[in-house]
Coordinates of C-alpha atoms in Angstrom, one line a residue:
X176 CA 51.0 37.5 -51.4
X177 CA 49.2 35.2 -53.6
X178 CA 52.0 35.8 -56.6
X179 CA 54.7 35.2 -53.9
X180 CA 53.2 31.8 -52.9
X181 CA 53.1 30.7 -56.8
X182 CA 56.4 31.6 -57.1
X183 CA 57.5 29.2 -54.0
X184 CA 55.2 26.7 -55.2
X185 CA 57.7 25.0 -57.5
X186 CA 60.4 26.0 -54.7
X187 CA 57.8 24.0 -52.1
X188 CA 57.6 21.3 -54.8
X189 CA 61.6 20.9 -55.6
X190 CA 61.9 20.7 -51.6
X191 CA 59.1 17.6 -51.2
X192 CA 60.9 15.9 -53.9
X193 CA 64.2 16.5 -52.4
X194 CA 62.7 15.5 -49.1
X195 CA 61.2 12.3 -50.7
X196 CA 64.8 11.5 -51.9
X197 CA 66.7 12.2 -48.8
X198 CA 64.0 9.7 -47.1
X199 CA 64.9 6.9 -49.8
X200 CA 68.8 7.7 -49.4
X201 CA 68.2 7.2 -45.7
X202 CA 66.3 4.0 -46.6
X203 CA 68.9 2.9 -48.5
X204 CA 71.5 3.7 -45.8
X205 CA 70.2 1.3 -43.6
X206 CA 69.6 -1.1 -45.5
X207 CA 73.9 -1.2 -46.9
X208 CA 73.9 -1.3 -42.8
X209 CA 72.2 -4.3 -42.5
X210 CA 73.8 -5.9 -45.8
X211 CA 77.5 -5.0 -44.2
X212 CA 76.0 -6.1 -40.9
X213 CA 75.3 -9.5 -42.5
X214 CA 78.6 -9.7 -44.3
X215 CA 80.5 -9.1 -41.2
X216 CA 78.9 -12.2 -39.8
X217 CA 79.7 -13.9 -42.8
X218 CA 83.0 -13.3 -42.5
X219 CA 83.2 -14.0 -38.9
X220 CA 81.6 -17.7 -39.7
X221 CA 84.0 -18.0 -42.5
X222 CA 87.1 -17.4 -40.4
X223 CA 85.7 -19.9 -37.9
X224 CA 85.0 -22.5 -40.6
X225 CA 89.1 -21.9 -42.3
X226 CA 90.5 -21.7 -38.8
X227 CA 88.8 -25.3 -37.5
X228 CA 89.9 -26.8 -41.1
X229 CA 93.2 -25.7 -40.1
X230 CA 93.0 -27.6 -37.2
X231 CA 91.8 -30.7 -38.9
X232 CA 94.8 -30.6 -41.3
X233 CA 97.2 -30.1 -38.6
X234 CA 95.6 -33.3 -36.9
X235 CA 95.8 -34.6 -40.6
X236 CA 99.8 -33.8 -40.9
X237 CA 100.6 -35.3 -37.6
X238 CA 98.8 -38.6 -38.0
X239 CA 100.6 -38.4 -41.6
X240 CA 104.2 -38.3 -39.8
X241 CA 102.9 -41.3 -37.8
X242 CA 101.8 -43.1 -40.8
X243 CA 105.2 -42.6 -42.3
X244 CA 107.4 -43.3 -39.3
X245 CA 105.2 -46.9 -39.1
X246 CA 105.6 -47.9 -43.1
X247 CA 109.2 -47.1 -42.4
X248 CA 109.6 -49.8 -39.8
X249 CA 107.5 -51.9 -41.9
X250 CA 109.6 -51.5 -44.7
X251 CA 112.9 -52.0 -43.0
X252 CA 111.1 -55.2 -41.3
X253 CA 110.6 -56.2 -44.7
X254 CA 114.0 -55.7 -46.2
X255 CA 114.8 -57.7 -42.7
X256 CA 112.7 -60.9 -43.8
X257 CA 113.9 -60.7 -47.5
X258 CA 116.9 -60.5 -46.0
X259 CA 116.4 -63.8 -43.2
X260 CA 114.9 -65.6 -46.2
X261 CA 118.2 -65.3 -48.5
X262 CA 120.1 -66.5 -45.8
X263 CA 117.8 -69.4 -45.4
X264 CA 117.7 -70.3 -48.9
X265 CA 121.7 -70.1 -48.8
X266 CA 121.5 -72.1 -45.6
X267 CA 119.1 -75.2 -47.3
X268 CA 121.5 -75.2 -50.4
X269 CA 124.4 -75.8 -48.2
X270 CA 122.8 -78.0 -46.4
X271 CA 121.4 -79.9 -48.7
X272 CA 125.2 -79.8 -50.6
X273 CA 126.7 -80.9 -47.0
X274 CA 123.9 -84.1 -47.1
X275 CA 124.8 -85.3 -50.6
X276 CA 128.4 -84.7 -50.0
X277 CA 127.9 -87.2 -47.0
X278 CA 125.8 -89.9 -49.0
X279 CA 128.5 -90.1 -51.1
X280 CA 131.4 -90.4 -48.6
X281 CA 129.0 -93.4 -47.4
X282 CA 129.0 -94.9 -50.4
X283 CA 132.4 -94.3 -50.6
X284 CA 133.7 -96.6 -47.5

C-alpha cells in the first residue's frame, strides 16, 4: 500500500498544481469579465458622447445655413447701396452741370 501511495504522490502532486492553475485560470476569467464588463460601458458612454456631438453639429449646420442666407441679403443690400450711391454721384454731377449751365445762361441775357 505504502509503495502504491508513493507512486500517486507525484500523481497527487501534478493534480494540486493543476488544481492551483485551474483556480488562477478561473481568477483570470473573471477578472477579462470585469475588464469587458468595463469596456462595454465604455463604449456605451462613448456612443453617447459621438451621438450628442452629432447633435451639436447638426445645430451647428443649421445655424450655418442661417448665417449664410443673412450675409447673402447683406451682401446683395450692399451691392444695393453701392449701387444707390453711383446713381447719386451721377445725379450731383448732373446736377451740378445743369447749375453751371444755368449761371451761364444768366450771364448770358
Amino acid at each position: 500500500m505504502r509503495q502504491i501511495a508513493e507512486l500517486l504522490k507525484p500523481i497527487h502532486e501534478e493534480l494540486a498544481d493543476l488544481k492551483d492553475g485551474q483556480k488562477q485560470l478561473e481568477a483570470g476569467q473573471e477578472q477579462l469579465k470585469a475588464d469587458v464588463s468595463q469596456l462595454k460601458t465604455d463604449a456605451r458612454h462613448t456612443r453617447i458622447l459621438i451621438e450628442n456631438q452629432e447633435h451639436n453639429i447638426r445645430l451647428i449646420a443649421e445655424q450655418y445655413g442661417d448665417i449664410a442666407e443673412k450675409l447673402d441679403k447683406a451682401n446683395d443690400r450692399a451691392a444695393q447701396l453701392d449701387d444707390m450711391r453711383e446713381r447719386l454721384r451721377t445725379l450731383e454731377t448732373v446736377v451740378m452741370n445743369h447749375t453751371a449751365t444755368l449761371k451761364e445762361l444768366r450771364k448770358a441775357e
